[in-house]
Tab-separated table of C-alpha atoms and ligand atoms in Angstrom:
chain	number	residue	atom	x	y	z
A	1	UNK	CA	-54.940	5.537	113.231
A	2	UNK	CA	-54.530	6.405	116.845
A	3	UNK	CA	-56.652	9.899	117.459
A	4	UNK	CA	-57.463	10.541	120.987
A	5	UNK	CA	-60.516	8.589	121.105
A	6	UNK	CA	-59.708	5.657	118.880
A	7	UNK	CA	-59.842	2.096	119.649
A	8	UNK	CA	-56.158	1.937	118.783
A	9	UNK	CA	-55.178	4.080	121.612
A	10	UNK	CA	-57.913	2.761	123.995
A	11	UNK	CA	-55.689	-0.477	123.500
A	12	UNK	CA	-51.904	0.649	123.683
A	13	UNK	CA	-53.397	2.684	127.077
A	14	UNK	CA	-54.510	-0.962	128.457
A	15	UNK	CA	-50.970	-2.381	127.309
A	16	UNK	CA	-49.166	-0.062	128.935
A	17	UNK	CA	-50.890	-0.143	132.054
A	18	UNK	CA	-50.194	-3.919	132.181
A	19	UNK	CA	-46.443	-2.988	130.938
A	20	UNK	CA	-46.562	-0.596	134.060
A	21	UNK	CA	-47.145	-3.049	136.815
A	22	UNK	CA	-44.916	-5.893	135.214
A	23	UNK	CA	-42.326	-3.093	135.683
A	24	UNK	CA	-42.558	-1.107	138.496
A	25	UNK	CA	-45.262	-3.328	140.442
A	26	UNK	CA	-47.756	-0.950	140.900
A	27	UNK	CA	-50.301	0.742	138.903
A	28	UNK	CA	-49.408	3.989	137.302
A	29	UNK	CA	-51.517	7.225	138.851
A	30	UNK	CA	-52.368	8.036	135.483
A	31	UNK	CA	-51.743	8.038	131.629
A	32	UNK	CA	-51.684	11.227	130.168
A	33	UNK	CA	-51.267	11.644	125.855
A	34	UNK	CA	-49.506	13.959	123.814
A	35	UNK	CA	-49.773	14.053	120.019
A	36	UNK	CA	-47.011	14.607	117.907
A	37	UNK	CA	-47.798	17.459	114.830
A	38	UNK	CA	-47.059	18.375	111.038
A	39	UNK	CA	-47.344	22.071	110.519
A	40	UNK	CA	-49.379	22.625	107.341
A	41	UNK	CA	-47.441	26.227	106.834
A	42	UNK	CA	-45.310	28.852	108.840
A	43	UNK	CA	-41.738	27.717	108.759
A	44	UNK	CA	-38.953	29.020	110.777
A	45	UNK	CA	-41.421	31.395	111.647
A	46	UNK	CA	-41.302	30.774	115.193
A	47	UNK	CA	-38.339	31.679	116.590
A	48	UNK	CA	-38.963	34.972	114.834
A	49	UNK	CA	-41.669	35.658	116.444
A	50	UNK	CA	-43.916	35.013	113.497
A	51	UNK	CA	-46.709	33.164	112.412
A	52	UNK	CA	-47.627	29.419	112.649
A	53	UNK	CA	-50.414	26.777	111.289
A	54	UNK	CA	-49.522	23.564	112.567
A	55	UNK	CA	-52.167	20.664	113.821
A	56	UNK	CA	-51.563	17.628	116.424
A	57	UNK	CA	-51.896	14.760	114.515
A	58	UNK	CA	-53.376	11.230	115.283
A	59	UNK	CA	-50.030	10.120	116.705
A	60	UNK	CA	-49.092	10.262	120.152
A	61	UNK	CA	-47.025	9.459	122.992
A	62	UNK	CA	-48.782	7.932	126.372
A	63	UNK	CA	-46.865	8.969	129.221
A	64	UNK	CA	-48.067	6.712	132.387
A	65	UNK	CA	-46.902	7.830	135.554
A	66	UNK	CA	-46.691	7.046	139.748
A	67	UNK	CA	-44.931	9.559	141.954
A	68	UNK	CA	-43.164	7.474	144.801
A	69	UNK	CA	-43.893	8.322	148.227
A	70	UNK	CA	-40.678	10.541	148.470
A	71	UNK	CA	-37.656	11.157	147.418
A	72	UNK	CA	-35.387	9.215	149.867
A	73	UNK	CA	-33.910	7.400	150.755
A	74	UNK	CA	-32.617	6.119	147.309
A	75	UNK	CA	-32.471	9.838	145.593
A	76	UNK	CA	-33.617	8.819	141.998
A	77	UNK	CA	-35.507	11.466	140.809
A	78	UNK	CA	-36.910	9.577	137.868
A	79	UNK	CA	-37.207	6.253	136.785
A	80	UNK	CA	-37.995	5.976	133.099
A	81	UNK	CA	-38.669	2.726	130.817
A	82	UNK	CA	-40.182	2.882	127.238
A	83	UNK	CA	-41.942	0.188	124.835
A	84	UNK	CA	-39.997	1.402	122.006
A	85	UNK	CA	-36.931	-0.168	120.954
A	86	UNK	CA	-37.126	-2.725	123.740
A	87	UNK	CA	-38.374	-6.555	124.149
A	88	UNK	CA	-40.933	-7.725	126.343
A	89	UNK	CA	-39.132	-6.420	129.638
A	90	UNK	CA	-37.768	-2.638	129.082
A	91	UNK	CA	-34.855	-1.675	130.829
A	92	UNK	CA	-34.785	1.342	133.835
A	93	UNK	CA	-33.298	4.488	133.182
A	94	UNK	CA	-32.862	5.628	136.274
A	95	UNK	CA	-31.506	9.376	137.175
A	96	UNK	CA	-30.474	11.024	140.478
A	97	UNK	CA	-31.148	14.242	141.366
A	98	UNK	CA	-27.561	15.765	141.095
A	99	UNK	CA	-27.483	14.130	137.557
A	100	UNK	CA	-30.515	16.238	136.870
A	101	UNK	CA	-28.324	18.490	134.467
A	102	UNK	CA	-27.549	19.522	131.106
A	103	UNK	CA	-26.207	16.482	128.898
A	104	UNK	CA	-25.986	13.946	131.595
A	105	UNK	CA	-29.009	11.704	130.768
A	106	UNK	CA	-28.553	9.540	127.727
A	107	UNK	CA	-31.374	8.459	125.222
A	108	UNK	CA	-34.959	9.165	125.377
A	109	UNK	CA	-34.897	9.509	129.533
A	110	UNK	CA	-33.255	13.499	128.503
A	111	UNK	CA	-36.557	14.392	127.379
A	112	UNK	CA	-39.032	13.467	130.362
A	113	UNK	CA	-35.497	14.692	132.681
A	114	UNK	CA	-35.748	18.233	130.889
A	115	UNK	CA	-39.223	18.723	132.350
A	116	UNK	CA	-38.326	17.742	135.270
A	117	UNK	CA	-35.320	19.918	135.149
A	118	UNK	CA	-37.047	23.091	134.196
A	119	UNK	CA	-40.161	22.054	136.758
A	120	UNK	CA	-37.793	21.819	139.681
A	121	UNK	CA	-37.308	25.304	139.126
A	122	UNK	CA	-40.266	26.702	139.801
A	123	UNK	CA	-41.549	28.309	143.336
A	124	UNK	CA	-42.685	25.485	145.573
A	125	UNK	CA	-42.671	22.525	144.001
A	126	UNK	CA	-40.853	19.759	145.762
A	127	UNK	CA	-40.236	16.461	143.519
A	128	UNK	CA	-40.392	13.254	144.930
A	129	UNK	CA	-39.403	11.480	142.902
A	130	UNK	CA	-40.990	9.646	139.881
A	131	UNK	CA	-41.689	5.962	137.408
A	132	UNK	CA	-42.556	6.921	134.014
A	133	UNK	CA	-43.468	4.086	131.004
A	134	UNK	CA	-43.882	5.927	127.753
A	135	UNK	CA	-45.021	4.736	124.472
A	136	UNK	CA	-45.369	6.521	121.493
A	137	UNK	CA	-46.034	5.806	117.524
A	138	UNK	CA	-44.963	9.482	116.646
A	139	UNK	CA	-42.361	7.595	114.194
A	140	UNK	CA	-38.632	9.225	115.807
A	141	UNK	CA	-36.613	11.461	113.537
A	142	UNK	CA	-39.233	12.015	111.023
A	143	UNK	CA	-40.030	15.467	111.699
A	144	UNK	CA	-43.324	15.098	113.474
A	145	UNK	CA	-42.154	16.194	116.941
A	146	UNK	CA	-41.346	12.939	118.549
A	147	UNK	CA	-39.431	14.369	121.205
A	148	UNK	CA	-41.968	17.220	121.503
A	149	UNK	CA	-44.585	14.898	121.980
A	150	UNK	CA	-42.851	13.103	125.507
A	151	UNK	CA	-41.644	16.627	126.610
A	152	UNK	CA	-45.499	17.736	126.245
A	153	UNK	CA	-46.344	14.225	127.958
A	154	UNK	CA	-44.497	14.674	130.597
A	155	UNK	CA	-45.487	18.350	131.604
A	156	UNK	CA	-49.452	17.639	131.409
A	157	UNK	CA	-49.117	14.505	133.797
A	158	UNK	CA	-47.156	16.863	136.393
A	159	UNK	CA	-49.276	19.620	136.070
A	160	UNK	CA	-51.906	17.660	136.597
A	161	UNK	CA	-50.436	15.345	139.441
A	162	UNK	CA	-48.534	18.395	141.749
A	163	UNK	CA	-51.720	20.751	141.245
A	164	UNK	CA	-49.182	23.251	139.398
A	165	UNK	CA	-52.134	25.299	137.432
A	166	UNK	CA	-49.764	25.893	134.987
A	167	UNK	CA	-51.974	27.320	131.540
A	168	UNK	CA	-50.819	25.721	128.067
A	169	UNK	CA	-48.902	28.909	127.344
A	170	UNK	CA	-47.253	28.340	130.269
A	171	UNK	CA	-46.200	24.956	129.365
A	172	UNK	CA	-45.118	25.338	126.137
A	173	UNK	CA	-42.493	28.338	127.505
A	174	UNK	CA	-41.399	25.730	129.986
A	175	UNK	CA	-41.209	22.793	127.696
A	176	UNK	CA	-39.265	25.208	125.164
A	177	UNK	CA	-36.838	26.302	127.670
A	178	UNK	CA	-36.577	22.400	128.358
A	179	UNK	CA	-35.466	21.978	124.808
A	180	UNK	CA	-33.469	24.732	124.225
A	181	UNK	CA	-31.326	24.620	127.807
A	182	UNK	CA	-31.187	20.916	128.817
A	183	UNK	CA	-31.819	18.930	125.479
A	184	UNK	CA	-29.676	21.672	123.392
A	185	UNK	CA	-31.693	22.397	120.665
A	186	UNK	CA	-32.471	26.024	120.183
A	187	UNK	CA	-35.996	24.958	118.566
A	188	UNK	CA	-38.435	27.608	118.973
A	189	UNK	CA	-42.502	27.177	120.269
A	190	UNK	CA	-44.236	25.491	117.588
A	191	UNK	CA	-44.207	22.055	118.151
A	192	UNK	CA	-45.131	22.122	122.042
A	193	UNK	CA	-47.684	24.512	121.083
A	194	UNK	CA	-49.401	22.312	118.578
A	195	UNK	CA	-49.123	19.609	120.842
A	196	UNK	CA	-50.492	21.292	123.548
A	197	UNK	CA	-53.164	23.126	122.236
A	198	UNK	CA	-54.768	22.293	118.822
A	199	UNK	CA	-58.251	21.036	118.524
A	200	UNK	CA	-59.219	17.801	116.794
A	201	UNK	CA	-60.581	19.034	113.357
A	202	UNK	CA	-58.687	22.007	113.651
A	203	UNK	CA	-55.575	23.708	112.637
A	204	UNK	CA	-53.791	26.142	115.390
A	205	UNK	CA	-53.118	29.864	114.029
A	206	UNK	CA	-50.568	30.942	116.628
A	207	UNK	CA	-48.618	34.124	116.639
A	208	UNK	CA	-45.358	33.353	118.151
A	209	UNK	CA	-45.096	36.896	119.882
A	210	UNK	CA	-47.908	37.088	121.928
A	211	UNK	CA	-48.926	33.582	122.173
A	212	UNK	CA	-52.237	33.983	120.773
A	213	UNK	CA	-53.989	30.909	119.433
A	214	UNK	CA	-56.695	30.451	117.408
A	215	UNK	CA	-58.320	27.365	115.750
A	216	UNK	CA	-59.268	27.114	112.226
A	217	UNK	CA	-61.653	24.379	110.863
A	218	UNK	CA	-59.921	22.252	108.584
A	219	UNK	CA	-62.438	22.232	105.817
A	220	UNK	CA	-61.341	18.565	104.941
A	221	UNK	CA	-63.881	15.507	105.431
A	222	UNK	CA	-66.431	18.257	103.637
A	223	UNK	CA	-64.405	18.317	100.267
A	224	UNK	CA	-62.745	14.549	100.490
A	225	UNK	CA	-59.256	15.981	100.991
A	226	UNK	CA	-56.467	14.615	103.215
A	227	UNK	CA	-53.012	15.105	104.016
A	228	UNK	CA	-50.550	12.889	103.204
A	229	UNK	CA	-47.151	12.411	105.189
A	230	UNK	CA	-44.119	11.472	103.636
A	231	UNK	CA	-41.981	10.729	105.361
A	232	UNK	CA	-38.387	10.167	103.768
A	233	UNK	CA	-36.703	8.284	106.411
A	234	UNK	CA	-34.117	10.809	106.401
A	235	UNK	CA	-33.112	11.532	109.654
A	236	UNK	CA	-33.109	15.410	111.260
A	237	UNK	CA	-32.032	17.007	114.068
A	238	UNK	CA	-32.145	20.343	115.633
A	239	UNK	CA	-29.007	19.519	117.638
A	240	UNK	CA	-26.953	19.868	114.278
A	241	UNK	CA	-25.628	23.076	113.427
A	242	UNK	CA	-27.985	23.493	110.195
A	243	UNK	CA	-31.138	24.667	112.110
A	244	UNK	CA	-28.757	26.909	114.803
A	245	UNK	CA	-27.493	28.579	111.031
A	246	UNK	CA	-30.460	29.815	110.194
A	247	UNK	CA	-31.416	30.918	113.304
A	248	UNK	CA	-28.433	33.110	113.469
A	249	UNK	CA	-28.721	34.267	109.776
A	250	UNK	CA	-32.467	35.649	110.721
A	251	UNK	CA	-30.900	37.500	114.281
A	252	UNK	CA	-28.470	38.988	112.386
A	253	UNK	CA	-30.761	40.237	109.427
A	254	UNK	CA	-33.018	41.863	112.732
A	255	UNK	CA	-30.070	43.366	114.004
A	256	UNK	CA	-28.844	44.723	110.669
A	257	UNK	CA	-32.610	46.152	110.083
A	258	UNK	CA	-32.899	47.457	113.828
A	259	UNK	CA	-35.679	45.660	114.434
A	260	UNK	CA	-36.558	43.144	117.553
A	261	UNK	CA	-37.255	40.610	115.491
A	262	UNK	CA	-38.243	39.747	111.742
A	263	UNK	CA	-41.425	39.609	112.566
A	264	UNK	CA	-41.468	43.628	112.303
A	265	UNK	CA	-40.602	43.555	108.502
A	266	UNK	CA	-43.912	42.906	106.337
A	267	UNK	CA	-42.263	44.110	103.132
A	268	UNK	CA	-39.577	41.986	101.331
A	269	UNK	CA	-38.333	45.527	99.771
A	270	UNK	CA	-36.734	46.584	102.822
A	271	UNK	CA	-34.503	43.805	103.012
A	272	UNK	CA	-32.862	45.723	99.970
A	273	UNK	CA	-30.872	47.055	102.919
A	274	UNK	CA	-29.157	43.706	103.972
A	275	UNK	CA	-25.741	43.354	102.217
A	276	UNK	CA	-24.938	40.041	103.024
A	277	UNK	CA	-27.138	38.136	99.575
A	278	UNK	CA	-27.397	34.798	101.892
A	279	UNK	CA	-29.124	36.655	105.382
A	280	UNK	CA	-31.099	38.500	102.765
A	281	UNK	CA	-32.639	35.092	101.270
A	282	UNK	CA	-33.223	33.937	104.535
A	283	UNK	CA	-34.630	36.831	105.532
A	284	UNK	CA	-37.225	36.762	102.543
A	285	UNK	CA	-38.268	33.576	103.331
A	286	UNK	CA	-39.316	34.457	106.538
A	287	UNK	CA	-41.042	37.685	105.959
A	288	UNK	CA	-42.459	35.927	102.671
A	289	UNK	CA	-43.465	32.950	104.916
A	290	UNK	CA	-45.359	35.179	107.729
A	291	UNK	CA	-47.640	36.444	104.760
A	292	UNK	CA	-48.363	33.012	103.495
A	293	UNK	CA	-49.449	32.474	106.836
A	294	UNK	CA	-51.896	34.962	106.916
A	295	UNK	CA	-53.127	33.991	103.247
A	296	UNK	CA	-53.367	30.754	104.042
A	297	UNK	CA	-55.771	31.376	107.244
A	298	UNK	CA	-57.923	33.691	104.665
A	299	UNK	CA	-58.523	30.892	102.333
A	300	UNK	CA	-59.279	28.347	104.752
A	301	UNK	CA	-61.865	30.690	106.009
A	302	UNK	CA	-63.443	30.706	102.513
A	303	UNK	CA	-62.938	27.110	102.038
A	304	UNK	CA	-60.388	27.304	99.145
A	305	UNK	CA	-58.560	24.539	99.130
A	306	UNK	CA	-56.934	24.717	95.692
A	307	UNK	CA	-55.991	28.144	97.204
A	308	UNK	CA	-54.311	26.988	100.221
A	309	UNK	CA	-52.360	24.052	97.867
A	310	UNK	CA	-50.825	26.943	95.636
A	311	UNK	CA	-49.288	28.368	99.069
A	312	UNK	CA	-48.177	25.439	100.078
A	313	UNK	CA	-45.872	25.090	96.880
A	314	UNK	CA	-45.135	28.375	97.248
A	315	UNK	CA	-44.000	28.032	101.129
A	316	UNK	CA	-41.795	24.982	99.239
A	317	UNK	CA	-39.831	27.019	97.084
A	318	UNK	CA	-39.198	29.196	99.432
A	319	UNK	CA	-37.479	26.756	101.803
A	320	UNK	CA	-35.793	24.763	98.703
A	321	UNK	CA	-34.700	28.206	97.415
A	322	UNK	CA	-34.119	30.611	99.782
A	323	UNK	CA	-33.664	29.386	103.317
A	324	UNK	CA	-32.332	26.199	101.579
A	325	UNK	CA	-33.381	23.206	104.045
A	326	UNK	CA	-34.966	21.029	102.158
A	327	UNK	CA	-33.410	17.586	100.982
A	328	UNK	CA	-33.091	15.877	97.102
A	329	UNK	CA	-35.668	13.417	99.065
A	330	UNK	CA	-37.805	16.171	100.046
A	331	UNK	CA	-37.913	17.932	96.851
A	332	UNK	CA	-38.480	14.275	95.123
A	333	UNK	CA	-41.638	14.094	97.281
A	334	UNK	CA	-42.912	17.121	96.507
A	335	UNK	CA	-42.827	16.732	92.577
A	336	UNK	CA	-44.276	13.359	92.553
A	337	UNK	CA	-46.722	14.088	94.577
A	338	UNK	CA	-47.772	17.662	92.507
A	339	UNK	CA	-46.906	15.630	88.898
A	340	UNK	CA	-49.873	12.725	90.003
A	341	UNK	CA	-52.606	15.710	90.712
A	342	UNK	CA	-51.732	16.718	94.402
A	343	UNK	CA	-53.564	20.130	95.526
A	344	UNK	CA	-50.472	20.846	97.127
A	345	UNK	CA	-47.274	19.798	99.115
A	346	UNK	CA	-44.142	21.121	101.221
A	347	UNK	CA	-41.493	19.627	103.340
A	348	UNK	CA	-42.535	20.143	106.718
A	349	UNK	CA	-40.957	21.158	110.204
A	350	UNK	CA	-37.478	21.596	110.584
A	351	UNK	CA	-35.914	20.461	107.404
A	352	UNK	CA	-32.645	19.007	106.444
A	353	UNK	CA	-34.604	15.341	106.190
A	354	UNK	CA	-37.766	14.659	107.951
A	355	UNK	CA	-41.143	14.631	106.005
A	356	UNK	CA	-43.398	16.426	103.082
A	357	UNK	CA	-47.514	17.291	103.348
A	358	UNK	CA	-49.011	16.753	100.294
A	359	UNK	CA	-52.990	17.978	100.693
A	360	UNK	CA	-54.859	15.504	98.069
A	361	UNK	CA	-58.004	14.005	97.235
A	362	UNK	CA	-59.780	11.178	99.572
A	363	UNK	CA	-59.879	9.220	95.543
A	364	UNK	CA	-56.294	9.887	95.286
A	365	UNK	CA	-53.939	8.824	98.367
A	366	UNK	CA	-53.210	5.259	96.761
A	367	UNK	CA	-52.282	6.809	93.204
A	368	UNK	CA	-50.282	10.058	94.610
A	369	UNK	CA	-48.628	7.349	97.526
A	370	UNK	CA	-47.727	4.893	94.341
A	371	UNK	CA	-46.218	7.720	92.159
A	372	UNK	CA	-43.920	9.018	94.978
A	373	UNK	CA	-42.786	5.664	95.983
A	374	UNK	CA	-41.896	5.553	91.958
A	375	UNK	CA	-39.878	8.134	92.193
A	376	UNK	CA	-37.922	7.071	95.617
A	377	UNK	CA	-37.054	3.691	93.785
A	378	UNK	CA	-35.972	5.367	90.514
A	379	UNK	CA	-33.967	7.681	92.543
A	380	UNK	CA	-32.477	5.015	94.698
A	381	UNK	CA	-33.751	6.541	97.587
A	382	UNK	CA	-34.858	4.648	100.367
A	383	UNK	CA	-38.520	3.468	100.915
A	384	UNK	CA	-40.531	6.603	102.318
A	385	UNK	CA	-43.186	5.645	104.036
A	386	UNK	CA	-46.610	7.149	103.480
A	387	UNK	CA	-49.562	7.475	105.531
A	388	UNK	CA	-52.659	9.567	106.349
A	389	UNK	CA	-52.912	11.611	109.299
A	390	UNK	CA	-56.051	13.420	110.846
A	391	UNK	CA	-56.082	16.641	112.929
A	392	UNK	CA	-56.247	15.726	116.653
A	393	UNK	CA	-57.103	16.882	120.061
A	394	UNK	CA	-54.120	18.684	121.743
A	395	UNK	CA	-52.486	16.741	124.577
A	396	UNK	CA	-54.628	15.636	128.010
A	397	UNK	CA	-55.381	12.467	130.289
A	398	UNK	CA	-56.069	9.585	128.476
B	401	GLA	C1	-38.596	22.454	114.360
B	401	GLA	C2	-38.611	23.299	115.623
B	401	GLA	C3	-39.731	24.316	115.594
B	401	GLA	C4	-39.729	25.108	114.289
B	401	GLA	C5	-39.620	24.163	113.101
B	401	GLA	C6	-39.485	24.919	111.811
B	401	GLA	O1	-39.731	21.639	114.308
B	401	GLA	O2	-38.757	22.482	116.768
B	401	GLA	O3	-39.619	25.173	116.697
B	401	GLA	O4	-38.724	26.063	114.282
B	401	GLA	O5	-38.534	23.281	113.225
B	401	GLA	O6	-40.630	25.613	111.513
């Protein structure tokens, strides 16, 4: 476990200060964390202008920066090394301004360099030019917002170093736009959001339209319930044209309906109207999905956990069935985990690959972790691996 406060990250903060100076030989201004998320239900929702419930979870990325002096002479707008992936001595990424566009920084350097991008943009700031040394234990391609989590990162240590007084809204538009314009993936507001702004304890009840945020206690540690990741080891990505699919299917459903988004349609009868069968199954699972959303925030409230598991199965089918982005691993996950006496479980985020939630019993994660990894070696699947997670502070100096 990592959460904001833990010893864990009190240690990989010390590490990477060290790491810093062996580097760039001086001490980084700061170290800033972002966490990376599982959303517990509310997918696809986003881009709709829907509902949400995700919650930062106790994994993060630490993001230490210096800004040089200025930017000349040399012109490198950013110099980025990370722990991950690397030996002892991590190589330099470094990028020049005029390389500072879409799709010309490889690897992990894009992400921190999309910030930047989308910062440099703004009214008045001049950049000067920065060294960045990021760690993270988000685990990458899982579906936990990895990338999310450096993006976020990134934009709290500038905001915080250039005085930009730029609100978490703010952020996650910018960090969004980041994603969507200079990474490529036309993700919606979720992920940054969650990173950004949840509360440890807490899940975030956003509404995607106007940005409003709300956190709702978790009632976990009081009834010895958990959530247990899964993840499959499958690898996602939003840059592939599955996610981009959907996306389309749901704009033209709005269109079709004459509506700004699907967020206007509360009623699964009036997608009667939609001829296509597929854009209507996607539709459903969005306007079916906002409504779990809202159920799900209602049962919380009255501390009904059992409640909240049946919705999560329900959210589930929906994705397996209707909006069809879940994965044979996915769906594997899922059953084992319901067939050894889970309270509930979904895939979560994206799809296509990634990871499941299960919500379970303190008493039960070793028996529910045993059964699915039963089930991945029956299958022939590869090794999930399974772990806790806790809801955590959104993103800040460390
Ligand atoms: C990814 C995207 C989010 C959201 C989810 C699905 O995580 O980054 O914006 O669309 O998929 O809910």
């Amino acid at each position: 476990m990592s959460t904001s406060d833990s010893k864990e990250t009190a240690q990989r903060i010390g590490q990477l200060r060290e790491k810093f100076v062996k580097i760039y030989g001086h001490h980084p201004e700061g170290i800033w964390r972002a966490p990376g998320r599982v959303n517990l239900i509310g997918e696809h929702t986003d881009y709709n202008l829907g509902y949400v419930l995700p919650f930062a979870i106790d994994k993060n990325a630490l993001v230490a920066v210096r800004r040089k002096s200025q930017l000349e002479p040399d012109a490198k707008v950013l110099d980025f090394a990370s722990t991950f992936g690397h030996g002892e001595t991590p190589a330099i990424t470094s990028v020049e301004l005029d390389e500072l566009v879409p799709g010309a920084v490889p690897g992990w350097a894009a992400y921190p360099a999309a910030v930047l991008w989308v910062l440099n943009q703004l009214e008045g700031l001049e950049l000067t030019g920065l060294e960045l040394l990021v760690d993270s234990d988000v685990p990458v391609g899982s579906g936990l917002s990895s990338s999310h989590a450096l993006e976020v990162g990134t934009i709290v240590a500038l905001n915080d170093l250039y005085n930009l007084g730029l609100a978490e809204t703010d952020m996650a538009r910018l960090t969004q736009r980041a994603e969507n314009e200079f990474v490529g993936a036309p993700t919606g507001i979720m992920d940054q959001s969650a990173s950004l702004m949840s509360h440890a304890g807490h899940a975030l009840f956003l509404d995607c339209r106007s940005m409003e945020s709300e956190a709702v206690p978790l009632p976990l540690i009081e009834q010895e319930a958990v959530v247990l990741v899964i993840d499959t080891k499958v690898e996602h990505s939003h840059v592939d044209g599955g996610y981009a699919a959907r996306r389309d299917s749901c704009e033209q459903a709005a269109a079709a309906l004459g509506v700004a988004s699907l967020r206007e349609v509360s009623n699964v009868a009036e997608l009667e109207a939609l001829e296509d069968p597929v854009v209507r199954r996607r539709a459903k699972h969005i306007v079916t999905e906002n409504q779990r959303v809202l159920d799900t925030v209602r049962v919380l409230r009255d501390g009904d956990l059992k409640a909240v598991g049946q919705l999560l199965c329900q959210s589930h089918e929906s994705m397996r069935d209707d909006y069809e982005i879940s994965s044979q691993e996915l769906d594997a996950a899922v059953e084992a985990a319901m067939a050894a006496g889970a309270i509930g479980a979904r895939m979560t985020g994206g799809g296509f690959g990634g990871s499941a939630i299960a919500l379970i019993s303190v008493q039960q994660i070793a028996h529910v972790s045993q059964a699915v990894e039963t089930a991945f070696e029956r299958a022939g699947y590869v090794r999930p691996a399974i772990f806790t997670v806790i809801a955590d502070e959104g993103a800040g100096k460390a």
